[in-house]
C-alpha positions as semicolon CSV with decimal commas, in nm:
position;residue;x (nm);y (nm);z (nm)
1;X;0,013;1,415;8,463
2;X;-0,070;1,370;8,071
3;X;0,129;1,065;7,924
4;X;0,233;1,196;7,544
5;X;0,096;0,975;7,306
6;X;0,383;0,784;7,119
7;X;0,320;0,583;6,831
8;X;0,455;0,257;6,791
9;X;0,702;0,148;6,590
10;X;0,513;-0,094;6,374
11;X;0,224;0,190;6,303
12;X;0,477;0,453;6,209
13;X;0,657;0,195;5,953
14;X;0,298;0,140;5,821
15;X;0,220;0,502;5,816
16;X;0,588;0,574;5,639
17;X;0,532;0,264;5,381
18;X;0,172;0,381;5,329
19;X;0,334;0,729;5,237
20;X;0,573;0,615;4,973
21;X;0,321;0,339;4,808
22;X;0,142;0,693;4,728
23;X;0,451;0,859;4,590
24;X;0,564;0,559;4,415
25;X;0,513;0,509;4,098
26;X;0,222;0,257;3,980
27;X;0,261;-0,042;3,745
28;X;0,015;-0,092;3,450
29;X;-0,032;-0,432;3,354
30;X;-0,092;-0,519;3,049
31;X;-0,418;-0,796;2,983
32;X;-0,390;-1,022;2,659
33;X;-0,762;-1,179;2,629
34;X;-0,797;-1,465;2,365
35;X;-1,072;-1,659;2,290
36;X;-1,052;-2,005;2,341
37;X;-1,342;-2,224;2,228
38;X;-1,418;-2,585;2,280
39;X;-1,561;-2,673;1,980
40;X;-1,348;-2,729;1,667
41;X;-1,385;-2,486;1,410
42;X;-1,610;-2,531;1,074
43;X;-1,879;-2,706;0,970
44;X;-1,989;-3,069;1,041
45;X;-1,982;-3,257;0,707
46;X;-2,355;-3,376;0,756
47;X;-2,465;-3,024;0,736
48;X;-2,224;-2,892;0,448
49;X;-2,346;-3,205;0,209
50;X;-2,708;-3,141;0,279
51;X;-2,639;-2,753;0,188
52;X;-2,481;-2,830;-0,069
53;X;-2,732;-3,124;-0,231
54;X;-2,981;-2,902;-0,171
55;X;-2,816;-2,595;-0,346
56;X;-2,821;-2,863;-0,634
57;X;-3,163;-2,921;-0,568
58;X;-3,285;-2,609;-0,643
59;X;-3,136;-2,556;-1,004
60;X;-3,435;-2,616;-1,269
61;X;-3,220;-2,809;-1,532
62;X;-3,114;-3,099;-1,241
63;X;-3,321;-3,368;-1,235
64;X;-3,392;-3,437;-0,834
65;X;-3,325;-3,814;-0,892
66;X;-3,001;-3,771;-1,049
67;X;-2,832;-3,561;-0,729
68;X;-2,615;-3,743;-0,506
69;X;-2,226;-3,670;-0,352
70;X;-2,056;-3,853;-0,656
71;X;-2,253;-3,705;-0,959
72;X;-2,064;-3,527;-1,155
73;X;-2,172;-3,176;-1,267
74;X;-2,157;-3,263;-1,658
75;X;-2,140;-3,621;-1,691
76;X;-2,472;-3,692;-1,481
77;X;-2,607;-3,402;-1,354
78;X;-2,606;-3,264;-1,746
79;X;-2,494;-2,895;-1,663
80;X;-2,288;-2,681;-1,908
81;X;-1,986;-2,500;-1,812
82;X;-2,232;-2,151;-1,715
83;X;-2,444;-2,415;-1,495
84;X;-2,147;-2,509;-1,336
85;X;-2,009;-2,170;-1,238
86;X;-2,394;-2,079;-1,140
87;X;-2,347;-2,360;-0,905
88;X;-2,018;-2,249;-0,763
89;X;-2,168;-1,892;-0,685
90;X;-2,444;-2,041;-0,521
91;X;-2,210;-2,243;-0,277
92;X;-2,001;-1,914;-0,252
93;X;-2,298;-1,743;-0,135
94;X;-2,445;-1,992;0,092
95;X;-2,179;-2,062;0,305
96;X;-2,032;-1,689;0,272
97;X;-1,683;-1,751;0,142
98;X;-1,537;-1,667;-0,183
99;X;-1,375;-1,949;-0,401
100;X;-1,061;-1,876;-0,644
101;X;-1,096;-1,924;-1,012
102;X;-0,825;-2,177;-0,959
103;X;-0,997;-2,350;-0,704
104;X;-1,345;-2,329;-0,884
105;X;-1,250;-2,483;-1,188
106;X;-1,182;-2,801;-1,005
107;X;-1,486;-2,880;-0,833
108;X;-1,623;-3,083;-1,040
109;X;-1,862;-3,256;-0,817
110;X;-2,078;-3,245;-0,488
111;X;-1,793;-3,431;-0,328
112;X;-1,535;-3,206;-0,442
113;X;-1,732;-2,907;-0,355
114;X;-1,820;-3,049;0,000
115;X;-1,464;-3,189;0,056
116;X;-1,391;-2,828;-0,031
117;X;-1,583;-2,616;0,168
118;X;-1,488;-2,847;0,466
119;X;-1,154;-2,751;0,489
120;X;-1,230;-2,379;0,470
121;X;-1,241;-2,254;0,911
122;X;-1,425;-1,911;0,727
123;X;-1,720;-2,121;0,619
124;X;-2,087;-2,008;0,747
């Protein structure tokens, strides 16, 4: 009079595979983020030549009319070798990067110094 109830086939094999997916062991996988950005890295000359004029700018022994890109520290700008490394500092401390003796000897210029600090990707 009562029919036994029977699974079928296709629900046992789910019930079976269902079993060992919990007895299997699990795979971790491993994520690798990286940041990709669109922009290219640095600073836009525009903004590290105005930084830097105006770093001139604020020295008391520069004359403001005397300040341009190709002026050379000593020659026209008229500032001893202490000026100079003043002026170095103050580039190393605006744009939060730290030049080499090496390197710092040869800037010379607001040219050199921009030219410089443009190919540094750490610049701020």
């Amino acid at each position: 009079m009562f029919r036994a109830l029977r699974p079928s086939a296709s629900l046992y094999r789910s019930a079976v595979l269902a079993k060992n997916a919990a007895v299997a062991p699990r795979v971790s996988v491993a994520m690798n983020f990286a940041r990709m950005y669109s922009a290219g890295t640095g600073l836009a000359r525009s903004d590290v030549e105005k930084r830097v004029l105006d770093i001139l700018a604020g020295f008391n022994k520069v004359d403001a009319n005397k300040i341009s890109l190709k002026a050379n520290f000593n020659a026209d700008l008229g500032l001893d070798s202490l000026d100079t490394v003043e002026v170095v500092m103050a580039i190393e401390e605006e744009f939060s990067i730290e030049i080499p003796d090496k390197d710092a000897d040869e800037i010379k210029s607001a040219e050199q110094a921009v030219e410089y600090i443009s190919k540094r990707d750490d610049a701020h």
